[in-house]
PDB file of C-alpha atoms and ligand atoms in Angstrom:
ATOM      1  CA  MET P   1      29.865  17.897  -4.869  1.00 91.00           C
ATOM      2  CA  TYR P   2      32.891  15.824  -3.773  1.00 92.00           C
ATOM      3  CA  GLY P   3      32.414  13.532  -6.788  1.00 92.00           C
ATOM      4  CA  GLY P   4      31.254  15.723  -9.619  1.00 92.00           C
ATOM      5  CA  GLY P   5      32.315  19.116  -8.371  1.00 93.00           C
ATOM      6  CA  PHE P   6      30.157  22.196  -7.709  1.00 95.00           C
ATOM      7  CA  SER P   7      28.548  22.187 -11.231  1.00 96.00           C
ATOM      8  CA  TRP P   8      26.991  18.789 -10.694  1.00 96.00           C
ATOM      9  CA  PHE P   9      25.662  20.022  -7.379  1.00 96.00           C
ATOM     10  CA  VAL P  10      24.053  22.865  -8.955  1.00 97.00           C
ATOM     11  CA  ILE P  11      22.340  20.487 -11.367  1.00 97.00           C
ATOM     12  CA  VAL P  12      20.980  18.503  -8.332  1.00 96.00           C
ATOM     13  CA  ALA P  13      19.829  21.776  -6.857  1.00 96.00           C
ATOM     14  CA  VAL P  14      18.080  22.857  -9.906  1.00 97.00           C
ATOM     15  CA  PHE P  15      16.287  19.455  -9.839  1.00 96.00           C
ATOM     16  CA  PHE P  16      15.262  19.932  -6.281  1.00 94.00           C
ATOM     17  CA  THR P  17      13.965  23.567  -6.910  1.00 96.00           C
ATOM     18  CA  LEU P  18      12.001  22.317  -9.961  1.00 96.00           C
ATOM     19  CA  GLY P  19      10.473  19.392  -7.822  1.00 93.00           C
ATOM     20  CA  VAL P  20       9.487  21.852  -4.930  1.00 93.00           C
ATOM     21  CA  ALA P  21       8.181  24.437  -7.092  1.00 95.00           C
ATOM     22  CA  PHE P  22       5.809  22.235  -9.179  1.00 95.00           C
ATOM     23  CA  THR P  23       4.848  20.116  -6.151  1.00 92.00           C
ATOM     24  CA  LEU P  24       3.602  23.130  -4.187  1.00 93.00           C
ATOM     25  CA  TYR P  25       2.104  24.843  -7.352  1.00 93.00           C
ATOM     26  CA  LYS P  26      -1.663  24.547  -6.809  1.00 93.00           C
ATOM     27  CA  TYR P  27      -1.018  21.973  -4.000  1.00 92.00           C
ATOM     28  CA  GLY P  28      -4.409  22.502  -2.434  1.00 90.00           C
ATOM     29  CA  TYR P  29      -6.219  21.763  -5.530  1.00 90.00           C
ATOM     30  CA  LYS P  30      -4.035  18.685  -6.058  1.00 89.00           C
ATOM     31  CA  ARG P  31      -4.963  17.647  -2.625  1.00 86.00           C
ATOM     32  CA  ARG P  32      -8.593  17.894  -2.966  1.00 86.00           C
ATOM     33  CA  LEU P  33      -8.165  15.862  -6.108  1.00 82.00           C
ATOM     34  CA  GLY P  34      -6.389  13.256  -3.926  1.00 75.00           C
ATOM     35  CA  GLY P  35      -3.302  13.143  -6.111  1.00 70.00           C
ATOM     36  CA  ALA P  36      -0.967  15.397  -4.198  1.00 70.00           C
ATOM     37  CA  GLN P  37       2.059  14.313  -2.224  1.00 75.00           C
ATOM     38  CA  GLY P  38       1.419  13.739   1.520  1.00 73.00           C
ATOM     39  CA  LYS P  39       3.217  15.772   4.314  1.00 72.00           C
ATOM     40  CA  GLY P  40       3.028  19.082   2.674  1.00 72.00           C
ATOM     41  CA  GLY P  41       4.910  17.726  -0.451  1.00 69.00           C
ATOM     42  CA  ALA P  42       7.965  16.575   1.713  1.00 75.00           C
ATOM     43  CA  ARG P  43       9.454  13.344   0.270  1.00 78.00           C
ATOM     44  CA  ASN P  44      11.099  10.500   2.402  1.00 84.00           C
ATOM     45  CA  TRP P  45      14.583   9.063   2.368  1.00 88.00           C
ATOM     46  CA  PRO P  46      13.668   5.952   0.350  1.00 88.00           C
ATOM     47  CA  HIS P  47      12.273   8.346  -2.346  1.00 88.00           C
ATOM     48  CA  ILE P  48      15.372  10.526  -2.364  1.00 89.00           C
ATOM     49  CA  LEU P  49      17.656   7.395  -2.689  1.00 92.00           C
ATOM     50  CA  ALA P  50      15.450   5.969  -5.605  1.00 92.00           C
ATOM     51  CA  ASN P  51      15.631   9.310  -7.543  1.00 90.00           C
ATOM     52  CA  GLY P  52      19.233  10.365  -6.676  1.00 92.00           C
ATOM     53  CA  GLY P  53      20.936   6.890  -6.150  1.00 95.00           C
ATOM     54  CA  LEU P  54      22.246   6.408  -9.728  1.00 97.00           C
ATOM     55  CA  ALA P  55      23.345   9.989 -10.120  1.00 96.00           C
ATOM     56  CA  SER P  56      25.416   9.548  -6.864  1.00 96.00           C
ATOM     57  CA  ILE P  57      26.933   6.345  -8.183  1.00 96.00           C
ATOM     58  CA  ALA P  58      27.917   8.411 -11.321  1.00 97.00           C
ATOM     59  CA  ALA P  59      29.293  11.121  -9.135  1.00 96.00           C
ATOM     60  CA  VAL P  60      31.536   8.548  -7.373  1.00 96.00           C
ATOM     61  CA  TRP P  61      32.417   6.971 -10.628  1.00 97.00           C
ATOM     62  CA  SER P  62      33.529  10.197 -12.130  1.00 96.00           C
ATOM     63  CA  LEU P  63      36.352  10.285  -9.551  1.00 96.00           C
ATOM     64  CA  ALA P  64      37.982   7.107 -11.227  1.00 95.00           C
ATOM     65  CA  ASP P  65      36.816   7.959 -14.734  1.00 93.00           C
ATOM     66  CA  PRO P  66      37.409  11.461 -16.195  1.00 86.00           C
ATOM     67  CA  GLY P  67      35.621  10.571 -19.630  1.00 88.00           C
ATOM     68  CA  PHE P  68      32.117  11.276 -20.823  1.00 93.00           C
ATOM     69  CA  ALA P  69      30.201   8.178 -19.526  1.00 96.00           C
ATOM     70  CA  PRO P  70      29.759   9.180 -15.787  1.00 97.00           C
ATOM     71  CA  ALA P  71      28.642  12.798 -16.737  1.00 97.00           C
ATOM     72  CA  VAL P  72      26.191  11.171 -19.456  1.00 97.00           C
ATOM     73  CA  VAL P  73      24.714   8.796 -16.828  1.00 98.00           C
ATOM     74  CA  PHE P  74      24.353  11.477 -14.342  1.00 98.00           C
ATOM     75  CA  LEU P  75      22.712  13.723 -16.720  1.00 98.00           C
ATOM     76  CA  GLY P  76      20.221  10.992 -17.849  1.00 98.00           C
ATOM     77  CA  ALA P  77      19.313   9.984 -14.468  1.00 98.00           C
ATOM     78  CA  ILE P  78      18.785  13.565 -13.149  1.00 98.00           C
ATOM     79  CA  SER P  79      16.761  14.535 -16.266  1.00 98.00           C
ATOM     80  CA  THR P  80      14.677  11.511 -15.690  1.00 98.00           C
ATOM     81  CA  SER P  81      13.941  12.275 -12.183  1.00 97.00           C
ATOM     82  CA  ALA P  82      13.239  15.960 -13.013  1.00 97.00           C
ATOM     83  CA  ALA P  83      10.864  15.025 -16.058  1.00 98.00           C
ATOM     84  CA  ASP P  84       8.934  12.313 -14.046  1.00 96.00           C
ATOM     85  CA  THR P  85       8.448  14.701 -11.049  1.00 95.00           C
ATOM     86  CA  VAL P  86       7.190  17.722 -13.071  1.00 97.00           C
ATOM     87  CA  ALA P  87       5.208  15.315 -15.512  1.00 96.00           C
ATOM     88  CA  THR P  88       3.347  13.967 -12.425  1.00 94.00           C
ATOM     89  CA  GLU P  89       2.759  17.317 -10.675  1.00 94.00           C
ATOM     90  CA  LEU P  90       1.795  19.147 -13.981  1.00 95.00           C
ATOM     91  CA  GLY P  91      -0.179  16.373 -15.326  1.00 94.00           C
ATOM     92  CA  LEU P  92      -2.495  16.398 -12.191  1.00 93.00           C
ATOM     93  CA  LEU P  93      -3.602  19.753 -13.290  1.00 94.00           C
ATOM     94  CA  SER P  94      -4.687  18.749 -16.791  1.00 94.00           C
ATOM     95  CA  HIS P  95      -8.179  19.623 -17.791  1.00 93.00           C
ATOM     96  CA  SER P  96      -8.422  16.306 -19.848  1.00 92.00           C
ATOM     97  CA  GLN P  97      -8.701  12.991 -17.980  1.00 94.00           C
ATOM     98  CA  PRO P  98      -5.362  10.898 -18.023  1.00 95.00           C
ATOM     99  CA  LYS P  99      -5.101   7.902 -20.470  1.00 97.00           C
ATOM    100  CA  LEU P 100      -3.554   4.773 -19.763  1.00 96.00           C
ATOM    101  CA  ILE P 101      -0.243   4.697 -21.605  1.00 96.00           C
ATOM    102  CA  THR P 102      -0.552   1.068 -22.630  1.00 96.00           C
ATOM    103  CA  ASP P 103      -4.243   1.466 -23.755  1.00 95.00           C
ATOM    104  CA  PRO P 104      -5.150   5.248 -24.641  1.00 94.00           C
ATOM    105  CA  SER P 105      -8.827   4.255 -25.242  1.00 96.00           C
ATOM    106  CA  LYS P 106      -9.013   3.788 -21.308  1.00 95.00           C
ATOM    107  CA  SER P 107      -9.244   6.998 -18.990  1.00 95.00           C
ATOM    108  CA  VAL P 108      -7.985   6.720 -15.352  1.00 92.00           C
ATOM    109  CA  PRO P 109      -8.451   8.775 -12.476  1.00 88.00           C
ATOM    110  CA  PRO P 110      -5.729  11.672 -11.940  1.00 88.00           C
ATOM    111  CA  GLY P 111      -2.642  10.441  -9.924  1.00 84.00           C
ATOM    112  CA  THR P 112      -3.040   6.721 -11.207  1.00 87.00           C
ATOM    113  CA  SER P 113       0.409   5.345 -12.068  1.00 89.00           C
ATOM    114  CA  GLY P 114       0.511   4.663 -15.902  1.00 94.00           C
ATOM    115  CA  GLY P 115      -2.014   7.508 -16.601  1.00 95.00           C
ATOM    116  CA  VAL P 116      -0.659  10.134 -19.023  1.00 97.00           C
ATOM    117  CA  THR P 117      -1.726  13.613 -20.316  1.00 97.00           C
ATOM    118  CA  ARG P 118      -0.392  15.863 -22.819  1.00 97.00           C
ATOM    119  CA  LEU P 119       0.339  18.546 -20.121  1.00 97.00           C
ATOM    120  CA  GLY P 120       2.560  15.917 -18.289  1.00 97.00           C
ATOM    121  CA  PHE P 121       4.416  14.979 -21.355  1.00 97.00           C
ATOM    122  CA  ALA P 122       4.919  18.704 -22.115  1.00 98.00           C
ATOM    123  CA  GLY P 123       6.281  19.026 -18.418  1.00 98.00           C
ATOM    124  CA  SER P 124       8.629  16.196 -18.861  1.00 98.00           C
ATOM    125  CA  VAL P 125      10.219  18.117 -22.030  1.00 98.00           C
ATOM    126  CA  PHE P 126      10.297  21.458 -20.202  1.00 98.00           C
ATOM    127  CA  ALA P 127      12.120  19.825 -17.041  1.00 98.00           C
ATOM    128  CA  SER P 128      14.635  18.091 -19.228  1.00 98.00           C
ATOM    129  CA  LEU P 129      15.274  21.214 -21.036  1.00 97.00           C
ATOM    130  CA  VAL P 130      15.933  23.060 -17.957  1.00 98.00           C
ATOM    131  CA  ILE P 131      18.359  20.395 -16.633  1.00 98.00           C
ATOM    132  CA  GLY P 132      19.971  20.548 -20.080  1.00 97.00           C
ATOM    133  CA  MET P 133      20.183  24.408 -20.352  1.00 97.00           C
ATOM    134  CA  MET P 134      21.717  24.439 -16.863  1.00 97.00           C
ATOM    135  CA  ALA P 135      24.203  21.537 -17.662  1.00 97.00           C
ATOM    136  CA  LEU P 136      25.103  23.608 -20.943  1.00 97.00           C
ATOM    137  CA  ALA P 137      25.616  26.802 -19.022  1.00 96.00           C
ATOM    138  CA  LEU P 138      27.813  25.044 -16.448  1.00 96.00           C
ATOM    139  CA  GLY P 139      29.936  23.045 -18.973  1.00 93.00           C
ATOM    140  CA  VAL P 140      29.013  19.735 -17.367  1.00 93.00           C
ATOM    141  CA  LEU P 141      29.923  18.048 -20.726  1.00 90.00           C
ATOM    142  CA  SER P 142      32.898  19.187 -22.745  1.00 83.00           C
ATOM    143  CA  SER P 143      30.963  18.696 -25.996  1.00 84.00           C
ATOM    144  CA  PRO P 144      28.166  21.506 -25.523  1.00 83.00           C
ATOM    145  CA  TYR P 145      26.163  20.516 -28.543  1.00 88.00           C
ATOM    146  CA  LEU P 146      25.538  17.057 -27.072  1.00 95.00           C
ATOM    147  CA  VAL P 147      24.183  18.139 -23.834  1.00 96.00           C
ATOM    148  CA  LEU P 148      20.541  19.311 -24.737  1.00 97.00           C
ATOM    149  CA  PRO P 149      19.697  16.059 -26.834  1.00 97.00           C
ATOM    150  CA  ILE P 150      21.205  13.839 -24.243  1.00 98.00           C
ATOM    151  CA  CYS P 151      19.038  15.482 -21.439  1.00 98.00           C
ATOM    152  CA  VAL P 152      15.883  15.748 -23.494  1.00 98.00           C
ATOM    153  CA  VAL P 153      15.886  12.145 -24.881  1.00 98.00           C
ATOM    154  CA  GLY P 154      17.232  10.659 -21.663  1.00 98.00           C
ATOM    155  CA  GLY P 155      14.741  12.679 -19.433  1.00 98.00           C
ATOM    156  CA  VAL P 156      11.555  12.004 -21.707  1.00 98.00           C
ATOM    157  CA  PHE P 157      12.403   8.428 -22.314  1.00 98.00           C
ATOM    158  CA  GLY P 158      12.957   7.698 -18.595  1.00 98.00           C
ATOM    159  CA  ALA P 159       9.771   9.496 -17.694  1.00 98.00           C
ATOM    160  CA  VAL P 160       7.598   7.574 -20.351  1.00 98.00           C
ATOM    161  CA  PHE P 161       9.284   4.328 -19.058  1.00 98.00           C
ATOM    162  CA  ASP P 162       8.243   5.352 -15.567  1.00 97.00           C
ATOM    163  CA  SER P 163       4.597   5.504 -16.797  1.00 97.00           C
ATOM    164  CA  PHE P 164       4.934   2.280 -18.789  1.00 97.00           C
ATOM    165  CA  LEU P 165       6.141   0.442 -15.533  1.00 97.00           C
ATOM    166  CA  GLY P 166       3.453   2.077 -13.673  1.00 95.00           C
ATOM    167  CA  ALA P 167       0.715   0.849 -16.030  1.00 95.00           C
ATOM    168  CA  THR P 168       2.364  -2.874 -16.269  1.00 95.00           C
ATOM    169  CA  VAL P 169       4.257  -4.302 -13.302  1.00 94.00           C
ATOM    170  CA  GLN P 170       3.882  -1.625 -10.590  1.00 94.00           C
ATOM    171  CA  ARG P 171       2.272  -2.843  -7.464  1.00 92.00           C
ATOM    172  CA  LYS P 172      -1.436  -1.894  -6.914  1.00 90.00           C
ATOM    173  CA  GLY P 173      -3.570  -2.671  -3.864  1.00 89.00           C
ATOM    174  CA  TYR P 174      -5.958  -1.489  -1.256  1.00 90.00           C
ATOM    175  CA  CYS P 175      -5.619  -0.471   2.389  1.00 91.00           C
ATOM    176  CA  VAL P 176      -7.038  -3.041   4.808  1.00 93.00           C
ATOM    177  CA  VAL P 177      -8.064  -0.334   7.274  1.00 93.00           C
ATOM    178  CA  CYS P 178      -9.763   2.328   5.170  1.00 90.00           C
ATOM    179  CA  LEU P 179     -10.271   0.168   2.177  1.00 90.00           C
ATOM    180  CA  LYS P 180      -9.101   3.005  -0.502  1.00 85.00           C
ATOM    181  CA  PRO P 181      -7.109   1.885  -3.339  1.00 83.00           C
ATOM    182  CA  THR P 182      -3.455   2.567  -2.963  1.00 84.00           C
ATOM    183  CA  GLU P 183       0.059   2.031  -4.329  1.00 85.00           C
ATOM    184  CA  ALA P 184       1.853   2.275  -1.086  1.00 84.00           C
ATOM    185  CA  LEU P 185       3.207  -0.687   0.958  1.00 86.00           C
ATOM    186  CA  LYS P 186       1.697   0.742   4.056  1.00 86.00           C
ATOM    187  CA  HIS P 187      -1.450   2.742   4.595  1.00 88.00           C
ATOM    188  CA  CYS P 188      -3.223   3.667   8.051  1.00 90.00           C
ATOM    189  CA  GLY P 189      -0.208   1.982   9.792  1.00 91.00           C
ATOM    190  CA  GLU P 190      -0.854  -1.484   8.252  1.00 91.00           C
ATOM    191  CA  ARG P 191       0.487  -3.315   5.258  1.00 91.00           C
ATOM    192  CA  THR P 192      -1.757  -3.004   2.258  1.00 91.00           C
ATOM    193  CA  ASN P 193      -3.068  -5.860   0.197  1.00 92.00           C
ATOM    194  CA  PRO P 194      -1.848  -6.158  -3.206  1.00 92.00           C
ATOM    195  CA  THR P 195      -4.470  -6.723  -6.100  1.00 90.00           C
ATOM    196  CA  ALA P 196      -2.281  -6.148  -9.340  1.00 91.00           C
ATOM    197  CA  GLY P 197       1.341  -5.834 -10.619  1.00 91.00           C
ATOM    198  CA  LYS P 198       4.245  -7.363  -8.947  1.00 91.00           C
ATOM    199  CA  ARG P 199       4.247  -7.302  -5.122  1.00 88.00           C
ATOM    200  CA  PHE P 200       7.701  -5.885  -4.669  1.00 88.00           C
ATOM    201  CA  ILE P 201       7.639  -3.300  -7.465  1.00 93.00           C
ATOM    202  CA  GLU P 202       6.523  -0.326  -5.573  1.00 90.00           C
ATOM    203  CA  ASN P 203       6.930   3.335  -6.625  1.00 90.00           C
ATOM    204  CA  ASN P 204      10.546   3.645  -5.426  1.00 92.00           C
ATOM    205  CA  VAL P 205      11.597   0.541  -7.395  1.00 95.00           C
ATOM    206  CA  VAL P 206       9.818   1.915 -10.332  1.00 95.00           C
ATOM    207  CA  ASN P 207      12.053   5.301  -9.906  1.00 95.00           C
ATOM    208  CA  VAL P 208      15.139   3.354  -9.766  1.00 96.00           C
ATOM    209  CA  LEU P 209      14.464   1.388 -12.760  1.00 97.00           C
ATOM    210  CA  SER P 210      13.370   4.613 -14.649  1.00 98.00           C
ATOM    211  CA  THR P 211      16.602   6.357 -13.846  1.00 98.00           C
ATOM    212  CA  VAL P 212      18.485   3.452 -15.251  1.00 98.00           C
ATOM    213  CA  ALA P 213      16.436   3.450 -18.398  1.00 98.00           C
ATOM    214  CA  GLY P 214      16.663   7.274 -18.641  1.00 98.00           C
ATOM    215  CA  ALA P 215      20.710   7.052 -18.210  1.00 98.00           C
ATOM    216  CA  ALA P 216      20.780   4.274 -20.741  1.00 98.00           C
ATOM    217  CA  ALA P 217      18.728   6.342 -23.263  1.00 98.00           C
ATOM    218  CA  ALA P 218      20.941   9.214 -22.695  1.00 98.00           C
ATOM    219  CA  TYR P 219      24.084   7.244 -23.156  1.00 98.00           C
ATOM    220  CA  ALA P 220      22.707   5.754 -26.444  1.00 98.00           C
ATOM    221  CA  THR P 221      21.935   9.206 -27.740  1.00 98.00           C
ATOM    222  CA  PHE P 222      25.415  10.270 -26.734  1.00 97.00           C
ATOM    223  CA  LEU P 223      27.044   7.471 -28.603  1.00 96.00           C
ATOM    224  CA  VAL P 224      24.932   8.148 -31.861  1.00 96.00           C
ATOM    225  CA  LEU P 225      25.739  11.791 -31.886  1.00 95.00           C
ATOM    226  CA  TYR P 226      29.322  11.358 -31.004  1.00 90.00           C
ATOM    227  CA  LEU P 227      29.792   8.918 -33.735  1.00 90.00           C
ATOM    228  CA  LEU P 228      27.849  10.885 -36.345  1.00 89.00           C
ATOM    229  CA  PHE P 229      29.569  14.314 -35.478  1.00 82.00           C
TER     230      PHE P 229
HETATM  231 ZN1  LIG R 301      -5.821   3.404   4.754  1.00 84.51          ZN
END
């Protein structure tokens, strides 16, 4: 609110509302499936920093630079976080088995990082559109016709990139206590054993990298459209 003003704060609030709504939607079913967020859907501070860090940097940056760049980065990062969250939560409800993004002939259990569904993809488009329409209504960018494509391309690219990292470099492992497969660093109070992916690239690192990728895609979209029109 200090850096980007009230309109930027409303965009963050819309992302938060989307996240809460889609996390709690059919929460009991997702928990039985084993894919639901723990602790009643509450996220912890590293998760919030990973999803909101780049957007916060853009807000501080906008104090020094009144141009387009900080707003485009902010919108790309927030669209990515919204698209990724809604895609994950909606994808868990898909009737068809998730496919691995790097090899669509392989099916994976719901909740597996790198697993994608059509429903999840539609969710990422929907969430980016909601962020874009709010940004349009609030006048976050002074070129209104650029806002929707920036948010949709940035958000969908960021969410797809998140799945790609999830299928390739994200840490996978198992719990040394209950022996369940898990992507978390800790389970049952103990450090987990890694089995695949890079040891330090856990979910929050993937989220940070995805917001950077989504912001870059948003910025590329902005440049192309700005030069064309
Ligand atoms: Zn465990």
